[in-house]
Amino acid sequence: MSHHAVSPSSCLPRLYANPRADHERVYGEPERAILSRAAFEQAMAEIGAWPGYAPTPLRSLPGLAREAGIDRLWYKDESTRFAQGSFKALGGAYAVLRLLAREVTARVPGVPVTALDLVVGRYAKVTRGLTVATATDGNHGRSVAWGAQVFGCGCVVYVPAACSAGRRAAIEAYGARLVVVDGLYDDAVRQAAADAADNGWFVVSDTSYTGYMDVPRDVMQGYTVMVEEAITQLPASERPTHVFVQGGVGGLPAAVCGHLWESWGRQRPRFVVVEPHNADCLYRSAVAGRPLRSDGDLDTVMSGLACGEVSLLAWAILEQGADDFLTIPDEGAVAAMRKLAEGAHGGRPIVAGESGVAGLAGLLCAAAHEEVRLALGLVPDARVLVFGTEGATDPEVYERIVGRPPGLVMEA
């Protein structure tokens, strides 16, 4: 095992094989009511027309594939998405657009409202009177604030006390009002919902809960644009055998899982959800067979994944769509960030944020442990797709972890 640079002891993963996973199950009406190719086409047509839209690169990482003892490793690099540094730009802003279009149509009936109408302020009289609110660990709030600025409405963003100064500043740069909540991400979600109800604001959350489903569905559907890009960028004859995707509330893995399930059916890859040890609500839900809170302290370097409660919509897809649930220690994410920064993958250095590398870190941790590697079927001809969902969305935090600022890493 000497070819594994992550010392196995520092990166001991926990694996749970999902007994409800069903590769024979057809992606049916219940699933399509949440995420569908038809709704994806709509999201793609919309987002593809936004200024600055371009597919992000799918990078091959031969060096890390060798380290993991597999044939191929592809990394979807979201660090340049809409100059926001994160895939979240596809979700929050798209949900803001859909919400404003619905509200304008309700007030100006019979008129189809386009993104361009909103960007040029054709309905500014209406949109200026509307406010969206959201809770965030950073990236989702930045996306919602950007969407509110671009499409012309007010925005209030709630962040947990632990949200870094750099991430707060990035949100305020888009003109949003920032509210710091004394508590964790889940407390910020509750505060945003309560204040929105009191003030007549619209919640644009990436998590769904009882009675609140439409907007998170739009957020998740926006993410499928990234998944479809990856599908089209893969070499024609080489489909992945495995996909490792980081968890959070579940919106991202559900979007990836649902899109691949509907697109490829039984031929879809083995799907592995990766979470930090201390923020493992999806892992615990899988073990329990129903949505369950994490009882960890949610203290993790992977701050974007520090979520204690599962999105119900996401769970409806992952419950039978995800094959395995894996949790990893923070060291795994730190090691993955440093490897990408050093170019250990066999190419130009890649700047990747601490939450964005969790899928890759999960693969490397799993591959370093014979038992876990075998349980996941990570054989020498395995081909793995991971989603690098953020760059250095907080340059100071990045530099603290990697030892060099992102600008210097890029120049290397």
Coordinates of C-alpha atoms in Angstrom, one line a residue:
M1 CA 0.0 0.0 0.0
S2 CA 3.1 2.3 -0.1
H3 CA 1.8 4.2 -3.1
H4 CA -0.9 5.9 -1.1
A5 CA 0.4 9.2 0.1
V6 CA -2.4 9.9 2.6
S7 CA -1.4 7.9 5.7
P8 CA -4.3 5.5 6.2
S9 CA -4.6 6.2 10.0
S10 CA -5.2 9.9 9.5
C11 CA -8.0 9.3 7.0
L12 CA -10.1 6.6 8.3
P13 CA -13.5 6.7 6.5
R14 CA -16.8 5.3 7.7
L15 CA -18.8 3.4 5.0
Y16 CA -22.4 2.4 5.0
A17 CA -23.8 0.4 2.0
N18 CA -27.3 1.6 1.4
P19 CA -29.7 -1.5 1.7
R20 CA -32.5 0.4 -0.1
A21 CA -30.4 1.3 -3.2
D22 CA -32.1 -0.1 -6.2
H23 CA -30.3 -0.1 -9.6
E24 CA -33.3 -1.9 -11.3
R25 CA -35.7 0.8 -10.3
V26 CA -36.9 3.0 -13.1
Y27 CA -36.6 6.8 -12.6
G28 CA -40.4 7.3 -12.3
E29 CA -43.0 9.9 -11.8
P30 CA -42.3 10.5 -8.1
E31 CA -38.7 11.3 -9.0
R32 CA -39.5 13.3 -12.1
A33 CA -41.8 15.5 -10.0
I34 CA -38.6 16.6 -8.2
L35 CA -36.0 16.7 -10.9
S36 CA -36.5 15.9 -14.6
R37 CA -34.8 16.2 -18.0
A38 CA -37.7 18.3 -19.1
A39 CA -37.1 20.8 -16.3
F40 CA -33.4 20.6 -17.0
E41 CA -33.9 21.6 -20.6
Q42 CA -35.7 24.7 -19.3
A43 CA -32.9 25.5 -16.9
M44 CA -30.2 24.9 -19.6
A45 CA -32.0 27.2 -22.1
E46 CA -32.2 29.9 -19.4
I47 CA -28.8 29.7 -17.7
G48 CA -27.1 29.1 -21.1
A49 CA -28.3 32.5 -22.2
W50 CA -26.9 34.4 -19.2
P51 CA -24.0 36.7 -19.8
G52 CA -20.7 35.0 -19.0
Y53 CA -22.1 31.4 -19.3
A54 CA -19.5 28.9 -20.4
P55 CA -19.2 25.2 -19.5
T56 CA -16.5 24.7 -16.8
P57 CA -13.7 22.3 -17.6
L58 CA -13.7 18.6 -16.9
R59 CA -10.1 17.8 -15.9
S60 CA -8.4 14.4 -16.0
L61 CA -6.2 13.6 -12.9
P62 CA -4.0 10.7 -14.0
G63 CA -1.6 11.2 -11.0
L64 CA -4.3 10.9 -8.4
A65 CA -5.9 8.0 -10.4
R66 CA -2.7 6.1 -10.0
E67 CA -2.5 7.0 -6.3
A68 CA -6.1 5.6 -5.9
G69 CA -5.2 2.5 -7.9
I70 CA -7.9 3.2 -10.5
D71 CA -7.9 3.6 -14.3
R72 CA -9.4 7.1 -14.7
L73 CA -10.3 10.1 -12.5
W74 CA -12.2 13.1 -13.8
Y75 CA -12.7 16.3 -11.8
K76 CA -15.4 18.8 -12.8
D77 CA -13.7 22.1 -11.9
E78 CA -16.3 24.7 -10.9
S79 CA -13.8 27.3 -9.6
T80 CA -14.5 29.7 -12.5
R81 CA -18.3 29.5 -12.6
F82 CA -19.8 32.9 -13.4
A83 CA -16.8 34.5 -11.6
Q84 CA -18.3 33.3 -8.3
G85 CA -15.9 30.5 -7.8
S86 CA -18.6 28.0 -7.1
F87 CA -21.3 25.8 -8.7
K88 CA -23.9 27.4 -6.4
A89 CA -24.1 30.2 -9.0
L90 CA -26.3 27.8 -11.0
G91 CA -28.8 27.2 -8.2
G92 CA -29.5 30.2 -6.1
A93 CA -29.6 32.8 -8.9
Y94 CA -31.7 30.5 -11.1
A95 CA -34.2 30.1 -8.3
V96 CA -34.3 33.9 -7.8
L97 CA -35.1 34.3 -11.5
R98 CA -37.9 31.7 -11.5
L99 CA -39.4 33.2 -8.3
L100 CA -39.4 36.8 -9.7
A101 CA -40.8 35.6 -13.0
R102 CA -43.7 33.9 -11.2
E103 CA -44.3 37.0 -9.1
V104 CA -44.3 39.4 -12.0
T105 CA -46.6 37.1 -14.0
A106 CA -49.0 37.0 -11.1
R107 CA -49.2 40.8 -11.1
V108 CA -48.9 41.3 -14.9
P109 CA -50.9 38.4 -16.2
G110 CA -50.5 36.8 -19.6
V111 CA -47.0 38.1 -20.2
P112 CA -44.1 35.6 -20.4
V113 CA -41.3 37.1 -18.4
T114 CA -37.7 36.5 -19.6
A115 CA -34.4 36.9 -17.7
L116 CA -33.6 39.8 -20.1
D117 CA -36.8 41.6 -19.1
L118 CA -35.6 41.5 -15.5
V119 CA -32.0 42.4 -16.2
V120 CA -33.0 45.5 -18.2
G121 CA -35.5 46.4 -15.5
R122 CA -38.6 46.2 -17.5
Y123 CA -40.6 45.2 -14.4
A124 CA -38.5 47.1 -11.9
K125 CA -41.6 48.6 -10.4
V126 CA -42.7 45.2 -9.3
T127 CA -39.3 43.6 -8.5
R128 CA -37.9 46.5 -6.5
G129 CA -40.8 45.9 -4.0
L130 CA -39.8 42.2 -3.6
T131 CA -37.2 40.8 -1.2
V132 CA -35.6 37.4 -1.1
A133 CA -34.1 36.0 2.0
T134 CA -31.8 33.0 2.5
A135 CA -29.5 31.3 4.9
T136 CA -26.0 30.2 3.9
D137 CA -22.5 29.0 4.9
G138 CA -21.2 31.2 2.1
N139 CA -21.6 30.1 -1.5
H140 CA -25.4 29.8 -1.8
G141 CA -25.9 33.2 -0.2
R142 CA -23.4 34.8 -2.7
S143 CA -25.4 33.2 -5.6
V144 CA -28.7 34.4 -4.3
A145 CA -27.3 37.9 -3.6
W146 CA -25.9 38.0 -7.1
G147 CA -29.2 36.8 -8.6
A148 CA -31.1 39.5 -6.7
Q149 CA -28.7 42.2 -7.9
V150 CA -28.8 41.0 -11.5
F151 CA -32.6 40.5 -11.7
G152 CA -33.5 43.5 -9.6
C153 CA -34.9 42.7 -6.1
G154 CA -34.0 43.2 -2.5
C155 CA -32.0 40.5 -0.6
V156 CA -31.3 39.6 3.0
V157 CA -28.8 36.9 3.8
Y158 CA -28.5 35.1 7.1
V159 CA -25.1 33.5 8.0
P160 CA -24.1 31.4 11.1
A161 CA -21.6 33.0 13.4
A162 CA -18.8 30.8 12.1
C163 CA -19.1 32.1 8.5
S164 CA -15.7 33.7 7.6
A165 CA -15.2 37.4 7.1
G166 CA -14.2 36.8 3.5
R167 CA -17.4 35.0 2.7
R168 CA -19.5 37.7 4.4
A169 CA -17.7 40.4 2.4
A170 CA -18.3 38.5 -0.8
I171 CA -22.1 38.4 -0.1
E172 CA -22.3 42.1 0.8
A173 CA -20.4 43.0 -2.4
Y174 CA -23.6 42.2 -4.3
G175 CA -25.6 44.7 -2.3
A176 CA -27.3 42.2 0.1
R177 CA -28.1 43.0 3.7
L178 CA -26.2 40.5 5.9
V179 CA -27.6 39.2 9.2
V180 CA -25.3 37.2 11.5
V181 CA -27.1 34.5 13.5
D182 CA -25.7 33.4 16.8
G183 CA -25.7 29.7 16.1
L184 CA -25.2 27.1 13.3
Y185 CA -26.3 26.9 9.7
D186 CA -29.6 25.2 10.7
D187 CA -30.3 28.1 13.1
A188 CA -29.8 30.5 10.3
V189 CA -32.3 28.6 8.1
R190 CA -34.9 28.9 10.9
Q191 CA -34.2 32.6 11.5
A192 CA -34.4 33.4 7.8
A193 CA -37.8 31.5 7.5
A194 CA -39.2 33.3 10.5
D195 CA -38.1 36.8 9.5
A196 CA -39.3 36.2 6.0
A197 CA -42.8 35.2 7.2
D198 CA -42.9 38.3 9.4
N199 CA -41.8 40.7 6.6
G200 CA -43.5 39.2 3.6
W201 CA -40.1 38.2 2.0
F202 CA -39.5 35.2 -0.2
V203 CA -37.2 32.4 1.1
V204 CA -34.8 31.1 -1.5
S205 CA -33.2 28.2 0.3
D206 CA -31.2 25.3 -1.0
T207 CA -32.8 23.0 1.6
S208 CA -36.5 21.9 1.6
Y209 CA -38.7 21.2 4.5
T210 CA -42.4 20.4 5.1
G211 CA -44.5 23.0 3.2
Y212 CA -41.5 24.4 1.4
M213 CA -40.6 22.6 -1.8
D214 CA -40.9 24.6 -5.0
V215 CA -37.8 26.9 -4.7
P216 CA -35.3 24.2 -3.6
R217 CA -36.5 22.2 -6.6
D218 CA -35.5 25.1 -8.8
V219 CA -32.1 25.3 -7.0
M220 CA -31.4 21.6 -7.5
Q221 CA -32.6 21.7 -11.1
G222 CA -30.1 24.6 -11.8
Y223 CA -27.3 22.3 -10.6
T224 CA -28.1 19.7 -13.3
V225 CA -26.6 22.1 -15.9
M226 CA -23.2 21.2 -14.4
V227 CA -24.0 17.5 -14.5
E228 CA -25.1 17.5 -18.1
E229 CA -21.9 19.5 -19.0
A230 CA -19.8 16.8 -17.4
I231 CA -21.7 14.0 -19.3
T232 CA -21.0 15.7 -22.6
Q233 CA -17.4 16.3 -21.7
L234 CA -16.6 12.7 -20.9
P235 CA -14.7 10.8 -23.6
A236 CA -17.3 9.0 -25.8
S237 CA -16.4 5.5 -24.9
E238 CA -15.6 6.0 -21.2
R239 CA -18.4 6.3 -18.8
P240 CA -17.6 6.5 -15.1
T241 CA -18.1 3.4 -13.0
H242 CA -18.4 5.5 -9.8
V243 CA -19.4 9.0 -8.8
F244 CA -18.3 10.5 -5.5
V245 CA -20.3 13.6 -4.5
Q246 CA -20.2 15.7 -1.3
G247 CA -23.3 15.9 0.9
G248 CA -24.4 19.0 2.7
V249 CA -28.2 19.1 3.0
G250 CA -28.4 16.7 0.0
G251 CA -29.3 19.1 -2.8
L252 CA -26.1 18.6 -4.8
P253 CA -25.9 14.8 -4.6
A254 CA -29.6 14.5 -5.3
A255 CA -29.2 16.7 -8.4
V256 CA -26.2 14.6 -9.7
C257 CA -27.8 11.3 -8.7
G258 CA -31.3 12.2 -10.2
H259 CA -29.8 13.5 -13.5
L260 CA -27.6 10.5 -14.0
W261 CA -30.3 8.1 -13.0
E262 CA -32.8 9.5 -15.4
S263 CA -30.2 9.9 -18.2
W264 CA -28.5 6.5 -17.9
G265 CA -31.0 4.3 -16.0
R266 CA -29.6 1.0 -14.9
Q267 CA -26.3 1.9 -16.6
R268 CA -25.7 4.7 -14.2
P269 CA -22.5 4.6 -12.1
R270 CA -22.2 3.5 -8.5
F271 CA -23.2 6.6 -6.5
V272 CA -21.3 7.5 -3.3
V273 CA -22.3 10.4 -1.0
V274 CA -19.4 11.9 1.0
E275 CA -19.7 13.9 4.3
P276 CA -17.5 15.1 7.1
H277 CA -17.5 12.8 10.2
N278 CA -19.0 15.7 12.3
A279 CA -21.7 16.7 9.9
D280 CA -23.2 13.4 8.7
C281 CA -27.0 13.9 8.4
L282 CA -27.2 11.9 5.2
Y283 CA -25.2 9.0 6.5
R284 CA -27.3 8.8 9.7
S285 CA -30.5 9.1 7.6
A286 CA -29.4 6.2 5.5
V287 CA -28.6 4.1 8.6
A288 CA -32.0 5.0 10.1
G289 CA -33.9 4.6 6.9
R290 CA -35.5 8.0 7.3
P291 CA -34.4 11.7 7.5
L292 CA -32.4 12.1 10.7
R293 CA -30.4 15.0 12.1
S294 CA -26.6 14.7 12.6
D295 CA -25.7 14.6 16.2
G296 CA -22.2 15.7 15.5
D297 CA -21.1 19.2 16.5
L298 CA -20.9 20.2 12.8
D299 CA -17.4 21.6 13.4
T300 CA -15.5 20.8 10.2
V301 CA -13.1 22.5 7.9
M302 CA -15.5 21.7 5.1
S303 CA -17.7 24.6 6.2
G304 CA -20.1 24.4 3.2
L305 CA -21.0 20.9 4.4
A306 CA -21.7 21.8 8.0
C307 CA -25.4 21.0 7.8
G308 CA -27.3 19.0 10.4
E309 CA -30.6 18.5 8.7
V310 CA -31.5 16.7 5.5
S311 CA -33.4 18.4 2.6
L312 CA -36.6 16.3 2.3
L313 CA -36.7 16.6 -1.5
A314 CA -33.1 15.5 -1.8
W315 CA -33.7 12.5 0.5
A316 CA -36.6 11.4 -1.7
I317 CA -34.1 10.8 -4.5
L318 CA -31.0 9.6 -2.5
E319 CA -33.0 7.1 -0.4
Q320 CA -33.0 4.6 -3.3
G321 CA -30.7 6.4 -5.7
A322 CA -27.5 6.5 -3.6
D323 CA -25.5 3.3 -3.3
D324 CA -23.2 4.2 -0.5
F325 CA -22.7 6.8 2.2
L326 CA -19.1 7.6 3.3
T327 CA -17.9 10.0 6.0
I328 CA -14.3 11.3 6.2
P329 CA -12.2 13.3 8.6
D330 CA -11.1 16.9 7.9
E331 CA -7.5 15.7 7.2
G332 CA -8.8 14.0 4.0
A333 CA -10.1 17.3 2.6
V334 CA -6.9 19.2 3.6
A335 CA -4.7 16.6 1.9
A336 CA -6.8 16.7 -1.3
M337 CA -6.6 20.5 -1.5
R338 CA -2.8 20.4 -1.1
K339 CA -2.4 17.6 -3.7
L340 CA -4.4 19.6 -6.3
A341 CA -2.4 22.8 -5.4
E342 CA 0.9 20.9 -5.9
G343 CA -0.1 19.5 -9.2
A344 CA 0.2 15.9 -7.8
H345 CA -2.6 14.9 -10.2
G346 CA -0.2 15.3 -13.1
G347 CA -1.2 18.6 -14.5
R348 CA -1.5 22.3 -13.9
P349 CA -2.2 23.2 -10.2
I350 CA -5.9 23.3 -9.4
V351 CA -7.3 25.7 -6.8
A352 CA -10.0 23.9 -4.9
G353 CA -11.9 24.9 -1.8
E354 CA -12.3 22.9 1.4
S355 CA -15.9 21.9 0.8
G356 CA -15.4 21.4 -3.0
V357 CA -12.9 18.6 -2.6
A358 CA -14.9 16.4 -0.3
G359 CA -15.9 13.9 -3.1
L360 CA -12.3 13.6 -4.3
A361 CA -11.1 13.3 -0.6
G362 CA -13.7 10.6 -0.1
L363 CA -12.3 8.6 -3.0
L364 CA -8.7 9.0 -1.9
C365 CA -9.5 8.0 1.7
A366 CA -11.5 5.0 0.6
A367 CA -8.8 3.9 -1.8
A368 CA -6.2 4.1 1.0
H369 CA -8.1 1.4 3.0
E370 CA -8.2 -2.1 1.5
E371 CA -11.4 -3.0 3.2
V372 CA -13.3 0.1 2.1
R373 CA -11.7 0.0 -1.4
L374 CA -13.0 -3.6 -1.9
A375 CA -16.4 -2.8 -0.5
L376 CA -16.8 0.0 -3.0
G377 CA -15.5 -2.0 -5.9
L378 CA -12.6 0.4 -6.6
V379 CA -10.8 -2.1 -8.8
P380 CA -7.9 -1.2 -11.2
D381 CA -10.2 -0.6 -14.1
A382 CA -12.6 1.7 -12.2
R383 CA -13.3 5.1 -13.6
V384 CA -14.4 7.8 -11.2
L385 CA -16.1 11.2 -11.7
V386 CA -16.0 13.8 -8.9
F387 CA -17.3 17.4 -8.7
G388 CA -14.9 20.1 -7.6
T389 CA -17.7 22.4 -6.6
E390 CA -15.7 25.4 -5.5
G391 CA -12.4 27.3 -5.8
A392 CA -10.9 29.5 -3.1
T393 CA -14.2 31.1 -2.2
D394 CA -12.4 32.6 0.8
P395 CA -8.8 33.2 -0.2
E396 CA -7.6 33.7 3.5
V397 CA -9.0 30.4 4.6
Y398 CA -7.5 28.7 1.5
E399 CA -4.1 30.2 2.2
R400 CA -4.3 29.1 5.8
I401 CA -4.9 25.5 4.7
V402 CA -2.7 25.2 1.7
G403 CA 0.1 27.5 2.8
R404 CA 0.0 29.7 -0.3
P405 CA -2.5 32.2 -1.6
P406 CA -4.6 31.0 -4.6
G407 CA -3.0 33.5 -6.9
L408 CA 0.4 32.0 -6.4
V409 CA -0.9 28.4 -6.8
M410 CA -2.3 29.4 -10.2
E411 CA 1.0 30.9 -11.3
A412 CA 3.1 27.9 -10.4

